[in-house]
mmCIF file of C-alpha atoms in Angstrom:
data_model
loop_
_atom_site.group_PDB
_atom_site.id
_atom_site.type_symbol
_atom_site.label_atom_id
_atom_site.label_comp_id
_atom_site.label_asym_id
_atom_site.label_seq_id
_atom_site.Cartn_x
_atom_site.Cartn_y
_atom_site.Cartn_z
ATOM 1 C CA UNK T 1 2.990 20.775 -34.072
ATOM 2 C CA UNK T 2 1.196 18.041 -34.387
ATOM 3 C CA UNK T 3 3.781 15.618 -31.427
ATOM 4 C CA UNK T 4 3.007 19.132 -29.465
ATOM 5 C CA UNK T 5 -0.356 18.644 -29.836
ATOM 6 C CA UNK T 6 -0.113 14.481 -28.859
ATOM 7 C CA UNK T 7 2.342 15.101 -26.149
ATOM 8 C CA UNK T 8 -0.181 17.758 -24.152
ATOM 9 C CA UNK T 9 -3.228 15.487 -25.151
ATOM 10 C CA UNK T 10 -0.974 12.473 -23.802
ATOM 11 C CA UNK T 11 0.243 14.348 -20.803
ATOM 12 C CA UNK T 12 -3.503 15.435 -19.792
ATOM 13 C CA UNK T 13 -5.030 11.994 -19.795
ATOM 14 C CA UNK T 14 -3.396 11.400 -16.466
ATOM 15 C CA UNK T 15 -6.439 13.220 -15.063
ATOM 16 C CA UNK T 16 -8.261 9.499 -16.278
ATOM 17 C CA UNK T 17 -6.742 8.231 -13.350
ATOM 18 C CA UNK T 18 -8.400 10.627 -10.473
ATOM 19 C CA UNK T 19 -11.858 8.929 -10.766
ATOM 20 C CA UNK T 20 -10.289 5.958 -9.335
ATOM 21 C CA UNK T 21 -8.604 7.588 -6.259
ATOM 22 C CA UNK T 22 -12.484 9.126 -5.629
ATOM 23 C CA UNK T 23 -13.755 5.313 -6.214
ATOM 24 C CA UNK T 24 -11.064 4.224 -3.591
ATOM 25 C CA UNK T 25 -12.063 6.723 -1.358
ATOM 26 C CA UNK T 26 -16.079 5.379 -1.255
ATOM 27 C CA UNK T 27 -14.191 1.919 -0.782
ATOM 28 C CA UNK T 28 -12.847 3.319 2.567
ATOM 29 C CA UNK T 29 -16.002 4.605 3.171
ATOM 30 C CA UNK T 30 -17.162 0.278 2.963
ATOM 31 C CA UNK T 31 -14.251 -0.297 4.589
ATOM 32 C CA UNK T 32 -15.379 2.113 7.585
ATOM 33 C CA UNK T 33 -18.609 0.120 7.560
ATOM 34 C CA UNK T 34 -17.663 -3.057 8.043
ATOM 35 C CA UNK T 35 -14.966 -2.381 10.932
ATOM 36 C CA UNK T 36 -18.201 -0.515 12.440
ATOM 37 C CA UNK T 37 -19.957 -3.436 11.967
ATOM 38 C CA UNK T 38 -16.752 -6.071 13.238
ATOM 39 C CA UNK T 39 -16.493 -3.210 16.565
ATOM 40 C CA UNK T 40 -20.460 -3.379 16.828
ATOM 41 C CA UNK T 41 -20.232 -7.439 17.215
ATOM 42 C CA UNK T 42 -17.077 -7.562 19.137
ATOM 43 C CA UNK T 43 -18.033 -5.695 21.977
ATOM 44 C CA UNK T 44 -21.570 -7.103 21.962
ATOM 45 C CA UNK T 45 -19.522 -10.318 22.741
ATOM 46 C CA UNK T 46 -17.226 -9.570 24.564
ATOM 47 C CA UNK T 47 -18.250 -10.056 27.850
ATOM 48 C CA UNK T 48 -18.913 -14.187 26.974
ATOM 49 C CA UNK T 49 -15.872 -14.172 24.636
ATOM 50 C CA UNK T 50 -13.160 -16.229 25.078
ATOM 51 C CA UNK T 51 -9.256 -15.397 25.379
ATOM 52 C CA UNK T 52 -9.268 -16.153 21.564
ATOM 53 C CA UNK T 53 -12.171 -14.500 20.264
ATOM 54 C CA UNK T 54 -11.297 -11.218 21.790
ATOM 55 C CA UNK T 55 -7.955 -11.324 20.306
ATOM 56 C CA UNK T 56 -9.397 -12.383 16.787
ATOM 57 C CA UNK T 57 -11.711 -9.385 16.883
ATOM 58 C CA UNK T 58 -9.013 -7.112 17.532
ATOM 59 C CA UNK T 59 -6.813 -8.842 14.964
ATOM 60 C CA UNK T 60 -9.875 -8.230 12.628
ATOM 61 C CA UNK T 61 -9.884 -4.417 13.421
ATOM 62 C CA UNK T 62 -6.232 -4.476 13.208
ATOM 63 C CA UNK T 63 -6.563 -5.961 9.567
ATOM 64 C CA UNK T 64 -8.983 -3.467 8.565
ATOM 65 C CA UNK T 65 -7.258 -0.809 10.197
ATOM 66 C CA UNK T 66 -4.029 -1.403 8.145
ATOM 67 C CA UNK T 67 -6.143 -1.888 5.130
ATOM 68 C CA UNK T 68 -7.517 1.581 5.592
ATOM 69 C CA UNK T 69 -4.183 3.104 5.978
ATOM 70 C CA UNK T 70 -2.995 1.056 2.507
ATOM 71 C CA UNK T 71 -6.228 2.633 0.885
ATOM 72 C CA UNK T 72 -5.169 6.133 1.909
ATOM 73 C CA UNK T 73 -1.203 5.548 1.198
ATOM 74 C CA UNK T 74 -1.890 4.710 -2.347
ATOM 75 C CA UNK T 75 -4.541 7.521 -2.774
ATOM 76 C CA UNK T 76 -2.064 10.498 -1.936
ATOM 77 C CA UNK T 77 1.178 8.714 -3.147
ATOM 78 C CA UNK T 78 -0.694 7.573 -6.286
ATOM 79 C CA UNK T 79 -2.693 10.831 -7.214
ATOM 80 C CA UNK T 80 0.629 13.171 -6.481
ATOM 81 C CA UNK T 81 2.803 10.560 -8.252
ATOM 82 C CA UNK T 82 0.597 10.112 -11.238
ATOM 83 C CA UNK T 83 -2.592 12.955 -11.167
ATOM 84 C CA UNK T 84 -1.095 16.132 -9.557
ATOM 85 C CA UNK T 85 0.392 17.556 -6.957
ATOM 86 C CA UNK T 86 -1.473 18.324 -3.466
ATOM 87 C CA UNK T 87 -1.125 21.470 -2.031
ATOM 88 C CA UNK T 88 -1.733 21.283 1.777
ATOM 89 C CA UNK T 89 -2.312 24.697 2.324
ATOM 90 C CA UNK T 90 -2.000 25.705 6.289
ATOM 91 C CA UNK T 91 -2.986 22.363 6.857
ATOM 92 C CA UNK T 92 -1.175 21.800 10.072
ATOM 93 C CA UNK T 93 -1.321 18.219 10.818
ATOM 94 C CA UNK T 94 -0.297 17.072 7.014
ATOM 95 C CA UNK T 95 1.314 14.058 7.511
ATOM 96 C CA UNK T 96 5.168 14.516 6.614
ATOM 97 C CA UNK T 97 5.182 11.314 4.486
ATOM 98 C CA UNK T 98 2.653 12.773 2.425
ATOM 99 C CA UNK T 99 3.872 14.542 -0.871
ATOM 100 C CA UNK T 100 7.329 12.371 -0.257
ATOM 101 C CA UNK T 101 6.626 8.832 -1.201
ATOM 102 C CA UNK T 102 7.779 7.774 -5.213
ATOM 103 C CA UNK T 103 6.569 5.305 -7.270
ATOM 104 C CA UNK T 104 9.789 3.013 -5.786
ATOM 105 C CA UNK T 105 8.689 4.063 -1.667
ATOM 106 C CA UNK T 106 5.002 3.167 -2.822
ATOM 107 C CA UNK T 107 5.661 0.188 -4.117
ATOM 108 C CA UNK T 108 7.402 -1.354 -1.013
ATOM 109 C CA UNK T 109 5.208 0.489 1.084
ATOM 110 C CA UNK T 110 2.175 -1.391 -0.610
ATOM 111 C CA UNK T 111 3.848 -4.787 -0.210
ATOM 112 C CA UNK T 112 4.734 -4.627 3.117
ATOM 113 C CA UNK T 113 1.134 -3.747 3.906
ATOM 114 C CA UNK T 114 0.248 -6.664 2.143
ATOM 115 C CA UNK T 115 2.621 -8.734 4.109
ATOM 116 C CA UNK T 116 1.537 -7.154 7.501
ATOM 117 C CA UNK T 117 -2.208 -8.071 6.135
ATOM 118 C CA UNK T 118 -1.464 -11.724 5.556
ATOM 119 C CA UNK T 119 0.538 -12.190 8.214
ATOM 120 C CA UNK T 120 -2.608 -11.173 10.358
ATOM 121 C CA UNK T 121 -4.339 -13.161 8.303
ATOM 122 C CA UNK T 122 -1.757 -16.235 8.833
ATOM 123 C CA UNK T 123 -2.505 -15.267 12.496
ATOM 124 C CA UNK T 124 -6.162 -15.492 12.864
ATOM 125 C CA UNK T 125 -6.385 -18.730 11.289
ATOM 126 C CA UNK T 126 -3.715 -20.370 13.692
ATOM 127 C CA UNK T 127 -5.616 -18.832 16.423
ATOM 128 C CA UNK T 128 -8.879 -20.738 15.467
ATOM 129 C CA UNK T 129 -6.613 -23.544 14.082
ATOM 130 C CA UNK T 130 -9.605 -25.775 15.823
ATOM 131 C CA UNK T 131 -11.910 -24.636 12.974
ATOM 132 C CA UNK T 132 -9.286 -24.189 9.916
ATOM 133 C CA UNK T 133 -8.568 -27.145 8.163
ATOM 134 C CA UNK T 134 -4.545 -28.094 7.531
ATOM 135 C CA UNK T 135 -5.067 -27.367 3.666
ATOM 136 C CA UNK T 136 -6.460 -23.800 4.276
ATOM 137 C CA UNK T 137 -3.736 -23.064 6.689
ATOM 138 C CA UNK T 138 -0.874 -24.767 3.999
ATOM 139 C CA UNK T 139 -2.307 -22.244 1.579
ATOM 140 C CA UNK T 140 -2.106 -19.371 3.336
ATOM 141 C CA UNK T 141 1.343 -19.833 4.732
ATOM 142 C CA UNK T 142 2.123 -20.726 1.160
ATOM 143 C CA UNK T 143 0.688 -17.311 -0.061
ATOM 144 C CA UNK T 144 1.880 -15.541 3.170
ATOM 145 C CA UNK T 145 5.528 -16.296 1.834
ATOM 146 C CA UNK T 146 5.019 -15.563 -1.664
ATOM 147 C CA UNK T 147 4.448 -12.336 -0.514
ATOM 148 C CA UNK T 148 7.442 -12.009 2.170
ATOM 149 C CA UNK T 149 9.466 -13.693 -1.065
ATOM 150 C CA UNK T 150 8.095 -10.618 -3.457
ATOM 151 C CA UNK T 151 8.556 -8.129 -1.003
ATOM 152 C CA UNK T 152 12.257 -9.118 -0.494
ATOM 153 C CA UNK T 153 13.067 -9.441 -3.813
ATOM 154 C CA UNK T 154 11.357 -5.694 -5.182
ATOM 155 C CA UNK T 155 13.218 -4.468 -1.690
ATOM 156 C CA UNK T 156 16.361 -5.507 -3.335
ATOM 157 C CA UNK T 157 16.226 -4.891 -6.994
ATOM 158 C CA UNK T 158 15.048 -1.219 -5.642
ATOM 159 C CA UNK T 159 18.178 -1.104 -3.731
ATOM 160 C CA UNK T 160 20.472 -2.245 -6.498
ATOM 161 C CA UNK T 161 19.054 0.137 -8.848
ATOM 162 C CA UNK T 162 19.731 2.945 -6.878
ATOM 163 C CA UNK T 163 23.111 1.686 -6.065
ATOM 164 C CA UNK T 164 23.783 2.193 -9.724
ATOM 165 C CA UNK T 165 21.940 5.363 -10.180
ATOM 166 C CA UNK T 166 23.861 6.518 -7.236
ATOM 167 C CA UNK T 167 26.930 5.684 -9.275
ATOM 168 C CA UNK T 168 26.244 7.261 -12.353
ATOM 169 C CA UNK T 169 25.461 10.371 -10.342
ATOM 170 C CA UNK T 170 28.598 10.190 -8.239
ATOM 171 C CA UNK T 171 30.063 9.646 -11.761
ATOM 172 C CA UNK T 172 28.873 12.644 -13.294
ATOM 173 C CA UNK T 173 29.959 14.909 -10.577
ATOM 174 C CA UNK T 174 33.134 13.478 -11.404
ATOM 175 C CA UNK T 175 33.289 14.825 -14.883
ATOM 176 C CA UNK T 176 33.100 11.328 -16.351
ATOM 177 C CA UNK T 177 29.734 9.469 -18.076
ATOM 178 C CA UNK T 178 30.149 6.246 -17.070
ATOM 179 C CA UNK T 179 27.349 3.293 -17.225
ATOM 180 C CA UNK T 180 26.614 1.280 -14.761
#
């Protein structure tokens, strides 16, 4: 009674974790502003721009843009993963990916968000190379691969482990219990 009682008290503290997708979704919200306020100064210079600024505003907007869509990604995938599930009712433009991402598909979907983020990142700063200095751009290839390096390496372990859980089904079907 009493590892009933633990289990269901244990099992309903997942709800902890909603407060933090409605704190991530006011961080969109900020994250709304400020593109508003990168859009509001891009086009109010556009006109006298050059070649380079215009494309680093709209590699600034593209970096917030795909920041926005890493906010939402880990708010569904994380509250129907961890929280509960989402019911989309007669929703008709639910997103198919939505309701279909696990905790391995998140992951890797988070990374290579992060990658396309630094990358644009990487990007920017060798389009104003002029005004970056050689350490700042060192570092952020250096960081830009770490993550390329991470993201190849989860990719992989993901893919050997469900090589072997593939296996072990396959074996089971089979009629034998074998390990990996």
């Amino acid at each position: 009674m009493i590892e009933r009682l633990l289990e269901r008290f244990l099992f309903a503290s997942r709800w902890l974790l909603a407060p933090f997708y409605v704190m991530l979704v006011a961080a969109l919200g900020v994250l709304l502003l400020k593109a508003g306020q990168e859009l509001v100064h891009f086009v109010g210079h556009g006109y006298t721009a050059t070649e380079s600024e215009v494309i680093l505003g709209v590699l600034a907007l593209v970096d917030l843009t795909l920041t926005g869509s890493l906010i939402v990604i880990v708010i569904f995938s994380g509250y129907e993963n961890f929280v509960s599930r989402i019911d989309p009712g007669q929703t008709e433009d639910w997103p198919e990916w939505m309701g279909k991402i696990d905790f391995t598909g998140l992951k890797l979907k988070l990374l290579s968000s992060i990658v396309a983020i630094s990358a644009i990142q990487v990007l920017k700063a060798f389009m104003n190379v002029k005004n970056t200095s050689d350490r700042d751009l060192t570092w952020l290839v250096v960081i830009h691969m770490v993550f390329v390096v991470s993201g190849l390496i989860m990719a992989l372990t993901d893919r050997f482990s469900e090589t072997a859980h593939g296996k072990k089904t396959i074996d089971r079907k089979a009629g034998t219990e074998r390990g990996q």
